[in-house]
Coordinates of C-alpha atoms and ligand atoms in Angstrom, one line a residue:
X1 CA -102.4 -139.8 -63.5
X2 CA -104.8 -142.0 -65.1
X3 CA -104.6 -145.9 -65.1
X4 CA -106.5 -148.0 -67.7
X5 CA -109.8 -149.4 -66.4
X6 CA -109.1 -152.8 -68.2
X7 CA -105.4 -153.4 -67.7
X8 CA -104.2 -150.9 -65.2
X9 CA -101.5 -149.5 -67.3
X10 CA -100.7 -145.9 -67.0
X11 CA -102.5 -144.0 -69.8
X12 CA -101.3 -141.3 -72.3
X13 CA -103.2 -138.3 -71.0
X14 CA -104.4 -134.9 -72.3
X15 CA -105.1 -135.8 -75.9
X16 CA -107.5 -133.6 -77.8
X17 CA -110.6 -134.7 -79.5
X18 CA -111.1 -134.0 -83.2
X19 CA -114.5 -134.1 -84.5
X20 CA -114.6 -133.3 -88.2
X21 CA -116.8 -130.3 -88.2
X22 CA -114.4 -127.6 -89.3
X23 CA -112.4 -127.7 -86.2
X24 CA -115.1 -126.9 -83.7
X25 CA -114.6 -130.0 -81.7
X26 CA -117.0 -131.0 -79.1
X27 CA -117.7 -129.7 -75.7
X28 CA -119.5 -130.8 -72.8
X29 CA -122.4 -128.7 -71.4
X30 CA -124.7 -128.8 -68.5
X31 CA -128.0 -130.5 -69.7
X32 CA -130.6 -127.9 -70.6
X33 CA -128.4 -125.0 -70.5
X34 CA -126.9 -124.9 -74.1
X35 CA -124.9 -121.7 -73.5
X36 CA -123.2 -123.0 -70.5
X37 CA -120.1 -124.7 -71.7
X38 CA -118.3 -126.8 -68.9
X39 CA -115.2 -127.7 -70.6
X40 CA -113.8 -129.4 -73.6
X41 CA -113.2 -133.0 -72.9
X42 CA -109.7 -134.5 -72.8
X43 CA -108.8 -137.9 -73.8
X44 CA -106.5 -140.4 -72.3
X45 CA -105.5 -143.5 -74.4
X46 CA -104.0 -146.8 -73.1
X47 CA -100.9 -147.7 -74.9
X48 CA -101.4 -151.4 -74.1
X49 CA -104.9 -152.2 -75.1
X50 CA -106.2 -149.0 -76.7
X51 CA -108.8 -148.2 -74.3
X52 CA -110.0 -144.6 -74.5
X53 CA -111.0 -142.6 -71.6
X54 CA -112.7 -139.1 -71.8
X55 CA -112.4 -136.7 -68.9
X56 CA -112.7 -133.2 -67.9
X57 CA -109.6 -131.3 -66.5
X58 CA -111.7 -128.7 -64.7
X59 CA -114.5 -130.3 -62.7
X60 CA -114.8 -127.2 -60.5
X61 CA -117.5 -125.8 -62.8
X62 CA -119.6 -129.0 -62.2
X63 CA -119.7 -128.6 -58.6
X64 CA -121.5 -125.2 -58.6
Ligands
LIG101 ZN1 -105.4 -150.8 -71.1

């Protein structure tokens, strides 16, 4: 569960990011290693103030 940083309300999680590039979306990669994709970011939105929070579901790959 994620709470809004601004007002503390429970956020709507697990939304997708749409970047208008023929549906490729965006992905998070380790800096310097272009081919090593970590994960696609997910988005959470606060239903009260509209704050958007980006996060990764699988952070295990970052710990390596
Ligand atoms: Zn909020």
